[in-house]
Amino acid sequence: MQITEVAIPVPLHNTFDYLCKDKVGIGSRVKVPFGNKKVTGIVLSHKDKSSFTKLREVEEVIDHEVLLSKEILTFLSWSANYYHHPIGEVLSNAIPKNLRNGKPAVIKKPGEVHDKVLSSGFELTNEQNFAISEVLKNSSEFNGFLLHGVTGSGKTEVYLSITEQLLKKGKQVLVLVPEIGLTPQMISRFEQRIEGRVVAVHSQLNDTQKQDAYLMAKDGDAKVILGTRSAIFTPIPNLGLVIVDEEHDNSFKQQSNFRYSARDLSFMRAKFANVPLILGTATPSLETLKNVIEKKLIRLTLTSRPGEAIMPSVDLIDMRSQPSEPLSKPLIARIKHHLSEGKQVMLFINRRGYAPIYYCTECDWQSECTSCDSKLVYHRSINRLKCHHCGLEKPPESSCPSCSSHELKILGYGTERLEENLESFFPNAEVIRIDRDTTRKKKAFATHLKKINSGEPCIIVGTQMLAKGHDFSNLAFVGILDVDVGLMSTDFRATEHLAQLLVQVSGRCGRGKYKGEVNIQTRYPNHPIFNYVKDSRYIEYAKTLLSERKDTKLPPFAHQALICANAKNKNLAENFLTEVAQLTNSIEIDSVEIWGPVPGVIERKSDYYYFNLYLQSEDRGQLRRLIQTFYQHVETIKVSSSVRWFVDIDPIE
């Protein structure tokens, strides 16, 4: 019998040794006993001896053909190491549920690849041709590129042209997009242009579809693998290129369990495969811009829209002089004008529901969540108050619990109330609302997009789901409401994200043969951010933010880690982090600053109290060493079983 090292999906940082009488390859799945259970693990190595005294036997070898290649195992091990996450859980997260549960690695419903009439693409601009040639001439080794193109400049056309050439050389291409909503649109573009199979990888597929896509990619049958963040872990034996579209988007960061950034991991995925990486966006993140300045990325620019399309004009509406909310008189006038011209209009407000506050006019009581430190949002369509943090729902109070008054009213606007307002102002116009409430049902989002893409005049109302990558050819006007909250946030990244949002939302319009128009409603028209957005000077604004971050020694000029603890007993969570702070302060690494513990921005969620400890250093290696040392000694802290805690490397919240 040989000694086999196995990674098991448990929250422990060590692996386990078993005896195995059958020949089993590294990267194969095995069924092993663990405690009183039988679990599926991944073979990591074979050994001559073990530090465990009594070894149990492998009960079943599931894979006689290796599931995880040496290359993907190396990448996953690096990822586990970097994010200080148990290797067994990382490997488990990286494979589809059916395979995690030990089902055979066979393709069940591959679907057909029909003969198709390939479209020839558009006539490329000189900038597009230059970008394509630069990537292709560096395609035999790792090179990182920022494809920085203004909204509507044809970044996808660059991706397609490079992909076509690489597929002729027998390569496969991995494309990451931030949202599921963008996947069908991008899939369609790739399927129309390339020969060979294109597969999707995202959370709305059923378990069989996920398994089939994974195995077709692994077998080399799928030529383009297109998906959201989890697609970064797909095995792709002939990988020739990694593309991250809308690289600035926070959706690439996983915010639960294994907290990884797919954008950041794309560098290592491309490096391990020795292939180029393209990060595409109109609004590069500060981390990416710093990499360009330090020559870790080559910047390729697309400064104009192809053909006759030109960038929209951007104007501000000073809400201090407007008596009504949320629609000012100038905004209503512009909507009327564009609808009368047979064009589409989009209104952006980043808040779903009907109204964010339900309150008493007599005593100022407000309806709050009983489980979270947050207000309940009124949803009129279902006549319920909902918490957007824990999901609590209840009917609205008929009288004030504080003073018994019946003078209860709503305050503020969400997408639902905005939709109702629009229907009263424009009774003959079709209003299409796109937010998490209207797109819950399968294919609902695709149905809405089909209507919009028909080009018929309509008013589109939506949240951030509309800010990302959509191409609406008949959209002439964009109105942006209620952005001022982004100017007052305690988050040091807030103004960066607001600038990106304003540019991205503005860029949805004017992609046809006419100039688009954007109106931004604000009570702070003199804030410098608006001048940069109006003049299409995002990079200049980003450079001012980079300078501020450098002066204040904040990311990307410093590296952060967050240790978060939560418990139903407030004191237990805080006391645990107080002991963690004492432990980390006792580790003699002076270059790491330790702040806290402090309550979370929302201290109580789902009846759990959240506290954070922040670690920061300009030296990533020293920060890493401190966290490793912390893990080696964490068992010295007597932690109650009711305290939950995790470490988040490079947190974004």
XYZ file of C-alpha atoms in Angstrom:
653
model
C 0.000 0.000 0.000
C 1.164 3.517 -0.748
C 0.702 6.534 1.520
C -1.461 9.134 -0.201
C -1.847 12.798 0.837
C -5.463 13.919 0.443
C -7.068 17.400 0.645
C -10.500 17.238 2.285
C -13.123 20.044 2.196
C -12.964 21.008 5.867
C -12.018 24.361 7.475
C -8.598 23.067 8.526
C -5.288 24.167 7.043
C -3.694 20.715 7.086
C -4.093 17.762 4.720
C -4.538 14.093 5.676
C -2.735 10.854 4.860
C -4.409 7.583 3.861
C -3.272 4.168 2.740
C -4.236 3.269 -0.807
C -3.934 -0.182 -2.396
C -4.928 1.000 -5.894
C -2.856 3.121 -8.215
C -4.188 6.675 -8.100
C -2.978 9.770 -9.938
C -2.230 13.137 -8.332
C -5.270 15.356 -8.949
C -7.759 12.475 -8.814
C -10.792 12.239 -6.523
C -10.984 9.584 -3.833
C -13.666 8.621 -1.308
C -12.173 8.505 2.196
C -13.438 8.096 5.770
C -13.238 11.276 7.853
C -14.614 11.078 11.375
C -17.936 9.254 11.032
C -18.459 10.391 7.435
C -17.277 9.428 3.983
C -16.060 12.451 2.030
C -14.652 13.193 -1.418
C -11.062 14.429 -1.378
C -8.359 15.260 -3.927
C -5.041 13.414 -4.047
C -2.126 15.853 -3.695
C 0.910 13.570 -3.452
C 2.333 10.150 -2.635
C 4.640 9.742 0.385
C 7.178 7.355 1.798
C 6.206 8.087 5.399
C 3.555 9.939 7.366
C 3.501 12.034 10.551
C 0.117 10.485 11.437
C 0.415 7.436 13.718
C -2.565 5.412 12.506
C -3.657 5.621 8.882
C -7.078 4.700 7.522
C -7.611 3.388 4.008
C -8.947 5.057 0.881
C -12.354 3.458 0.318
C -12.753 4.216 -3.383
C -10.737 5.702 -6.208
C -13.319 7.744 -8.153
C -11.102 8.973 -11.006
C -8.923 6.638 -13.007
C -8.159 9.574 -15.272
C -6.834 12.609 -13.389
C -9.471 15.318 -12.858
C -7.144 18.199 -11.901
C -3.997 18.626 -14.003
C -0.643 19.572 -12.498
C -1.047 23.128 -13.848
C -4.486 23.750 -12.317
C -3.425 22.110 -9.025
C -0.416 24.436 -8.848
C -2.661 27.436 -9.485
C -5.222 26.346 -6.862
C -2.501 25.661 -4.293
C -1.022 29.122 -4.922
C -4.484 30.651 -4.485
C -5.063 28.826 -1.183
C -1.649 29.921 0.033
C -2.087 33.577 -0.947
C -5.550 33.933 0.603
C -4.653 31.799 3.666
C -7.621 29.535 2.992
C -7.717 25.757 3.628
C -6.570 23.908 0.494
C -9.335 21.302 0.801
C -12.038 23.976 0.685
C -10.331 25.797 -2.194
C -10.185 22.617 -4.297
C -13.787 21.828 -3.426
C -14.913 25.340 -4.414
C -13.129 24.978 -7.746
C -15.081 21.972 -9.033
C -18.814 21.660 -9.808
C -21.188 20.303 -7.159
C -21.771 16.952 -8.920
C -18.027 16.276 -9.018
C -17.643 17.446 -5.402
C -20.233 14.830 -4.474
C -18.277 12.062 -6.181
C -20.370 11.617 -9.339
C -18.622 10.230 -12.444
C -16.723 12.779 -14.540
C -18.739 12.233 -17.704
C -20.450 14.730 -19.986
C -24.217 14.164 -19.904
C -25.804 16.651 -22.308
C -23.108 18.312 -24.394
C -25.521 19.939 -26.851
C -24.821 20.340 -30.536
C -22.543 22.800 -32.268
C -24.562 23.735 -35.342
C -23.089 24.935 -38.587
C -23.200 28.693 -38.461
C -22.779 31.585 -40.804
C -19.938 33.560 -39.202
C -20.316 37.303 -39.313
C -17.192 39.050 -40.505
C -16.978 41.668 -37.783
C -16.718 45.404 -38.190
C -14.157 47.443 -40.032
C -11.457 47.906 -37.439
C -10.021 51.277 -36.441
C -6.265 51.896 -36.434
C -6.272 51.766 -32.622
C -8.088 48.416 -32.602
C -5.679 46.987 -35.182
C -2.691 48.173 -33.142
C -4.067 46.622 -29.927
C -4.719 43.299 -31.692
C -1.241 43.154 -33.240
C 0.474 44.041 -29.931
C -1.232 41.200 -28.075
C -0.717 38.664 -30.878
C 2.981 39.396 -31.286
C 3.396 38.762 -27.540
C 1.107 35.721 -27.440
C 3.752 33.068 -26.808
C 4.539 34.189 -23.251
C 3.002 35.989 -20.287
C 2.357 39.675 -20.909
C -0.206 41.832 -19.147
C -2.216 44.406 -21.102
C -4.702 47.065 -20.029
C -7.122 47.616 -22.909
C -8.324 51.069 -21.916
C -11.124 52.047 -24.250
C -13.805 54.686 -23.795
C -17.318 53.252 -23.464
C -18.516 51.935 -26.823
C -15.029 51.965 -28.371
C -15.123 48.319 -29.490
C -13.149 46.453 -26.817
C -15.189 43.304 -27.481
C -14.213 43.467 -31.150
C -10.551 43.412 -30.074
C -11.215 40.355 -27.867
C -12.966 38.584 -30.764
C -10.266 39.283 -33.337
C -7.478 38.051 -31.045
C -9.521 34.974 -30.086
C -10.113 34.069 -33.759
C -6.366 34.053 -34.402
C -5.483 32.042 -31.285
C -8.152 29.404 -32.003
C -6.535 28.782 -35.396
C -3.405 27.788 -33.430
C -5.385 25.241 -31.377
C -5.644 27.445 -28.287
C -8.533 27.957 -25.865
C -9.556 31.335 -24.442
C -10.923 32.207 -20.972
C -13.179 35.294 -20.758
C -14.345 36.640 -17.380
C -17.276 39.063 -17.054
C -18.486 40.610 -13.772
C -22.205 39.833 -13.967
C -24.383 36.928 -15.111
C -26.482 39.483 -17.000
C -23.571 40.195 -19.350
C -22.935 36.518 -20.109
C -25.695 35.891 -22.727
C -24.774 39.052 -24.638
C -21.075 38.157 -24.710
C -21.779 34.476 -25.479
C -23.875 35.571 -28.448
C -21.098 37.812 -29.764
C -18.521 35.016 -29.532
C -20.820 32.351 -31.010
C -21.526 34.556 -34.033
C -17.836 35.050 -34.701
C -15.878 31.921 -33.923
C -15.851 28.350 -35.091
C -16.068 25.856 -32.263
C -17.881 25.465 -28.976
C -18.442 28.340 -26.540
C -19.470 27.363 -22.995
C -20.800 29.454 -20.125
C -19.761 29.080 -16.491
C -21.947 30.872 -13.920
C -24.237 30.274 -10.952
C -27.561 30.208 -12.824
C -26.716 26.987 -14.669
C -28.068 23.734 -13.232
C -25.648 21.175 -11.809
C -25.529 19.093 -15.008
C -24.813 22.162 -17.152
C -22.007 23.227 -14.800
C -20.454 19.763 -14.899
C -20.693 19.544 -18.698
C -19.138 22.993 -19.216
C -16.311 22.128 -16.805
C -15.528 18.799 -18.481
C -15.781 20.166 -22.041
C -13.257 22.847 -21.083
C -11.005 20.232 -19.434
C -11.159 17.963 -22.495
C -10.278 20.839 -24.830
C -13.633 20.519 -26.617
C -14.802 23.990 -25.534
C -12.781 26.632 -27.357
C -14.039 29.683 -25.440
C -14.906 29.467 -21.736
C -16.923 32.528 -20.738
C -18.145 33.111 -17.222
C -18.269 35.023 -13.973
C -15.587 34.962 -11.271
C -15.662 31.202 -10.505
C -14.688 30.463 -14.123
C -11.111 31.435 -13.188
C -10.738 27.912 -11.719
C -11.853 26.016 -14.845
C -9.236 23.534 -16.131
C -8.195 24.608 -19.652
C -5.347 22.475 -21.050
C -4.655 24.598 -24.158
C -5.127 28.013 -22.567
C -3.866 30.727 -24.911
C -5.339 33.930 -23.455
C -7.123 35.250 -20.352
C -9.511 38.215 -20.741
C -11.067 40.103 -17.804
C -13.775 42.444 -19.097
C -14.796 45.432 -16.914
C -11.779 44.690 -14.710
C -12.638 47.539 -12.312
C -15.852 45.844 -11.186
C -16.151 44.753 -7.539
C -18.166 41.679 -8.550
C -14.886 39.909 -9.306
C -14.291 39.708 -5.533
C -15.960 36.795 -3.747
C -17.397 38.083 -0.459
C -18.089 34.823 1.384
C -16.318 31.575 2.272
C -13.203 31.529 0.020
C -12.718 35.301 -0.413
C -10.703 35.582 -3.624
C -10.479 38.198 -6.360
C -10.827 36.660 -9.830
C -9.294 39.808 -11.343
C -6.192 39.501 -9.174
C -5.951 35.727 -9.680
C -6.101 36.211 -13.470
C -2.483 37.435 -13.312
C -1.320 34.154 -11.795
C -3.547 32.039 -14.047
C -1.955 33.656 -17.106
C 1.553 33.489 -15.600
C 1.328 29.772 -14.795
C 0.095 29.077 -18.344
C 2.653 31.534 -19.811
C 0.003 33.314 -21.907
C -1.134 36.945 -22.281
C -3.667 38.637 -20.028
C -5.995 41.438 -21.152
C -7.775 43.617 -18.602
C -10.436 45.652 -20.409
C -12.313 48.716 -19.100
C -13.229 52.335 -19.729
C -12.531 53.160 -16.058
C -9.406 51.359 -14.815
C -9.159 50.613 -11.100
C -6.422 52.447 -9.214
C -4.628 49.126 -8.686
C -4.500 48.587 -12.447
C -3.363 52.159 -13.157
C -0.547 51.756 -10.634
C 0.500 48.554 -12.441
C 0.612 50.519 -15.712
C 2.743 53.266 -14.123
C 5.110 50.604 -12.755
C 5.240 48.964 -16.217
C 3.720 45.715 -14.975
C 0.980 46.214 -17.565
C 1.142 47.597 -21.104
C -1.605 50.160 -21.743
C -3.395 49.960 -25.093
C -5.912 52.744 -25.749
C -9.100 53.087 -27.770
C -9.862 56.805 -27.570
C -12.951 57.032 -29.786
C -16.036 55.126 -30.841
C -15.978 53.362 -34.216
C -17.897 54.768 -37.168
C -20.088 57.803 -36.634
C -20.770 57.274 -32.915
C -19.455 60.025 -30.633
C -19.254 60.426 -26.870
C -22.369 61.858 -25.157
C -22.565 65.363 -23.699
C -22.814 65.463 -19.889
C -24.709 68.210 -18.011
C -25.532 68.769 -14.350
C -28.920 69.644 -12.870
C -28.559 71.613 -9.625
C -31.191 70.048 -7.351
C -30.899 72.902 -4.825
C -33.101 74.968 -7.108
C -35.552 72.172 -7.903
C -38.693 71.865 -5.767
C -39.572 68.281 -6.716
C -37.905 64.902 -6.147
C -36.815 62.644 -7.666
C -37.475 64.020 -11.180
C -36.511 67.638 -11.785
C -38.346 69.748 -14.366
C -35.342 69.886 -16.747
C -35.024 66.084 -16.553
C -38.716 65.563 -17.362
C -38.400 67.944 -20.326
C -35.418 66.049 -21.774
C -37.186 62.688 -21.339
C -40.208 64.041 -23.236
C -38.002 65.342 -26.019
C -36.138 62.075 -26.590
C -39.280 59.926 -26.413
C -40.936 62.178 -29.002
C -37.921 61.538 -31.252
C -38.566 57.783 -31.027
C -35.501 57.191 -28.837
C -34.924 55.261 -25.628
C -34.270 56.837 -22.225
C -32.529 55.309 -19.201
C -32.815 56.488 -15.594
C -30.308 55.185 -13.073
C -30.961 55.081 -9.320
C -28.955 52.695 -7.197
C -31.717 51.722 -4.782
C -34.369 49.079 -5.322
C -37.764 48.950 -3.648
C -40.366 51.707 -3.349
C -38.963 53.889 -0.561
C -36.059 53.443 1.878
C -37.762 54.967 4.932
C -41.174 54.270 6.508
C -41.733 56.750 9.326
C -44.124 58.552 11.669
C -44.652 62.264 10.990
C -45.638 62.885 14.645
C -42.666 61.438 16.575
C -40.126 60.595 13.831
C -40.208 56.853 14.590
C -38.753 54.808 11.686
C -39.361 51.168 10.829
C -36.143 49.250 11.443
C -35.041 45.649 11.072
C -35.237 43.694 14.322
C -32.199 41.612 13.318
C -29.919 44.229 11.675
C -28.813 47.796 12.236
C -30.678 48.963 9.153
C -33.916 50.561 8.014
C -36.617 48.473 6.372
C -37.340 49.300 2.736
C -40.955 49.554 1.640
C -41.889 47.434 -1.418
C -45.273 48.647 -2.620
C -45.921 45.899 -5.200
C -46.141 43.330 -2.392
C -47.040 45.830 0.375
C -44.191 44.584 2.560
C -41.273 46.063 4.449
C -38.033 44.240 3.633
C -34.501 44.207 5.011
C -31.973 44.135 2.183
C -29.338 42.637 4.489
C -30.989 39.646 6.150
C -34.129 39.251 4.030
C -36.602 39.836 6.891
C -40.104 40.728 5.607
C -43.207 42.009 7.371
C -46.376 43.983 6.614
C -46.133 47.747 7.233
C -47.428 49.000 10.574
C -50.884 50.602 10.468
C -50.109 52.820 13.459
C -46.899 54.081 15.036
C -45.531 51.606 17.649
C -44.039 54.574 19.501
C -46.889 57.129 19.738
C -49.881 55.256 18.204
C -50.295 57.925 15.548
C -51.753 56.896 12.189
C -49.679 59.544 10.380
C -47.256 57.074 8.796
C -45.545 58.036 5.551
C -42.730 57.009 3.238
C -39.614 59.017 2.488
C -37.170 58.736 -0.401
C -37.216 56.890 -3.692
C -36.266 53.492 -5.038
C -36.663 51.983 -8.508
C -40.230 50.883 -7.785
C -41.446 54.365 -6.781
C -39.537 55.955 -9.656
C -41.288 53.567 -12.049
C -44.663 54.661 -10.635
C -43.765 58.359 -10.990
C -42.732 57.870 -14.588
C -45.995 56.132 -15.426
C -47.905 59.184 -14.149
C -45.740 61.630 -16.136
C -45.528 59.480 -19.272
C -48.676 57.300 -19.384
C -48.109 56.253 -23.000
C -44.478 55.227 -22.627
C -43.382 51.686 -21.788
C -41.353 51.613 -18.562
C -38.947 48.679 -18.132
C -37.591 48.267 -14.595
C -34.427 46.247 -14.146
C -33.285 45.459 -10.604
C -32.851 42.407 -8.405
C -36.610 42.233 -7.755
C -37.671 42.176 -11.425
C -34.937 39.779 -12.578
C -35.258 37.046 -9.934
C -37.050 34.646 -12.247
C -34.980 32.657 -14.695
C -34.676 34.352 -18.092
C -36.411 37.531 -16.787
C -33.297 39.636 -17.399
C -32.872 38.208 -20.901
C -36.537 39.015 -21.667
C -36.053 42.633 -20.569
C -32.872 42.959 -22.643
C -34.634 41.544 -25.718
C -37.295 44.273 -25.418
C -34.663 46.987 -25.065
C -32.602 45.656 -27.961
C -35.663 45.803 -30.226
C -35.015 49.546 -30.293
C -38.620 50.525 -29.533
C -38.986 53.800 -27.558
C -39.140 53.140 -23.805
C -37.930 54.332 -20.425
C -35.481 51.947 -18.748
C -35.205 52.244 -14.959
C -32.520 50.354 -13.117
C -29.728 49.897 -10.618
C -26.049 48.997 -11.076
C -27.097 46.018 -13.174
C -27.468 48.505 -16.057
C -24.081 50.161 -15.597
C -22.039 47.270 -16.910
C -21.109 46.672 -20.514
C -24.563 46.705 -22.114
C -24.811 47.987 -25.680
C -28.192 49.626 -26.371
C -28.078 51.060 -29.893
C -31.183 53.286 -29.649
C -30.477 54.715 -26.185
C -30.208 58.503 -26.554
C -30.534 59.853 -23.026
C -29.359 58.841 -19.544
C -30.530 60.504 -16.328
C -28.553 59.753 -13.157
C -30.361 60.291 -9.835
C -29.322 60.333 -6.193
C -25.538 60.064 -6.600
C -24.692 62.411 -3.718
C -24.540 59.581 -1.188
C -21.301 58.492 -2.913
C -19.720 61.845 -2.018
C -20.308 61.367 1.727
C -19.247 57.773 2.322
C -16.738 56.737 4.995
C -15.227 54.261 2.486
C -11.959 55.637 1.077
C -12.783 53.967 -2.251
C -16.182 55.687 -2.575
C -15.170 58.510 -4.926
C -13.221 56.103 -7.155
C -16.308 53.895 -7.445
C -18.596 56.901 -8.011
C -16.420 58.220 -10.855
C -16.393 54.754 -12.457
C -20.151 54.463 -12.055
C -20.868 57.887 -13.594
C -18.640 57.182 -16.597
C -20.004 53.672 -17.105
C -23.678 54.673 -16.830
C -23.112 57.702 -19.076
C -21.434 55.482 -21.636
C -24.548 53.391 -22.243
C -25.979 56.068 -24.560
C -25.129 57.612 -27.914
C -23.856 54.438 -29.542
C -25.846 54.994 -32.741
C -25.485 57.716 -35.353
C -26.543 60.523 -33.019
C -24.922 62.169 -30.031
C -26.197 60.947 -26.693
C -27.037 63.156 -23.747
C -26.497 62.630 -20.010
C -28.020 64.618 -17.123
C -26.748 64.149 -13.552
C -28.934 65.434 -10.706
C -26.902 66.631 -7.696
C -26.990 69.073 -4.786
C -23.196 69.418 -4.999
C -22.574 70.625 -8.580
C -19.282 72.251 -7.576
C -17.681 68.983 -6.474
C -14.546 68.477 -8.642
C -15.560 64.929 -9.598
C -18.233 66.285 -11.964
C -15.825 68.408 -14.006
C -13.688 65.357 -14.739
C -16.742 63.293 -15.725
C -18.191 66.081 -17.910
C -14.901 66.498 -19.779
C -14.239 62.735 -20.153
C -11.089 63.047 -18.020
C -11.443 59.924 -15.885
C -7.708 59.099 -16.005
C -6.783 62.575 -14.744
C -9.216 62.197 -11.845
C -7.914 58.712 -11.089
C -4.371 60.117 -10.959
C -5.435 62.715 -8.372
C -6.948 59.879 -6.314
C -3.728 57.869 -6.689
C -1.760 60.840 -5.391
C -4.092 61.106 -2.368
C -3.774 57.373 -1.678
C 0.014 57.622 -1.855
C 0.065 60.515 0.620
C -2.253 58.712 3.031
C -0.516 55.328 2.558
C -3.718 53.564 1.544
C -4.163 50.835 -1.099
C -2.839 50.373 -3.715
C 0.248 51.868 -1.981
C -0.314 49.634 1.038
C -1.672 46.126 1.485
C -4.503 45.211 3.799
C -5.975 42.205 5.536
C -9.132 42.099 7.589
C -9.892 39.716 10.454
C -13.644 39.713 11.075
C -15.388 38.042 14.006
C -19.110 37.780 14.589
C -21.309 36.278 17.271
C -24.809 36.646 18.679
C -23.182 37.806 21.909
C -21.589 41.174 21.166
C -18.910 40.838 23.856
C -17.735 37.427 22.634
C -16.961 38.753 19.138
C -15.211 41.875 20.411
C -13.255 40.010 23.099
C -12.033 37.427 20.605
C -10.615 40.158 18.357
C -9.117 41.944 21.358
C -7.132 38.749 22.065
C -6.242 38.457 18.362
C -4.970 42.057 18.473
C -2.828 41.205 21.522
C -1.465 38.144 19.744
C -0.663 39.970 16.506
C 0.902 42.886 18.397
C 3.181 40.424 20.202
C 4.563 39.216 16.862
C 7.649 41.343 16.261
C 6.921 42.700 12.772
C 7.037 46.483 13.097
C 6.085 47.283 9.514
C 2.480 46.094 10.007
C -0.071 48.489 11.502
C -2.905 46.941 13.516
C -6.163 48.853 14.038
C -9.101 47.819 16.149
C -11.121 45.921 16.970
C -13.885 48.222 15.758
C -17.567 47.520 14.992
C -18.460 46.746 11.389
C -20.029 49.525 9.289
C -23.290 47.675 9.932
C -22.567 46.321 13.410
C -25.486 43.887 13.628
C -26.658 41.709 10.736
C -29.041 38.731 11.101
C -28.688 39.007 14.893
C -24.908 38.615 14.696
C -22.602 41.398 15.911
C -19.655 42.086 13.600
C -16.256 43.415 14.656
C -13.193 43.974 12.488
C -9.462 44.060 13.038
C -7.493 45.742 10.245
C -3.905 44.909 9.345
C -1.974 47.119 6.935
C 1.574 47.288 5.638
C 3.477 48.778 2.724
C 5.400 45.477 2.658
C 3.141 42.663 1.432
C 5.682 40.019 2.440
C 5.745 41.209 6.052
C 1.955 41.333 6.228
C 1.849 37.809 4.869
C 4.417 36.636 7.434
C 2.394 38.131 10.283
C -0.796 36.352 9.178
C 1.053 33.048 8.820
C 2.467 33.454 12.331
C -0.999 34.354 13.629
C -2.410 31.103 12.194
C 0.394 29.115 13.865
C -0.577 30.515 17.278
C -4.330 31.083 16.964
C -5.025 27.924 18.970
C -3.631 29.702 22.042
C -6.760 31.883 22.012
C -9.662 30.278 23.817
C -12.429 30.960 21.353
C -16.070 30.196 22.090
C -17.687 27.817 19.626
C -20.347 30.492 19.090
C -17.816 32.923 17.560
C -17.378 32.772 13.791
C -14.342 34.419 12.234
C -12.500 34.708 8.926
C -9.537 36.432 7.297
C -10.056 38.537 4.167
C -6.922 39.332 2.153
C -7.127 42.546 0.070
C -10.621 43.414 1.344
C -12.685 45.810 -0.764
C -15.395 46.604 1.800
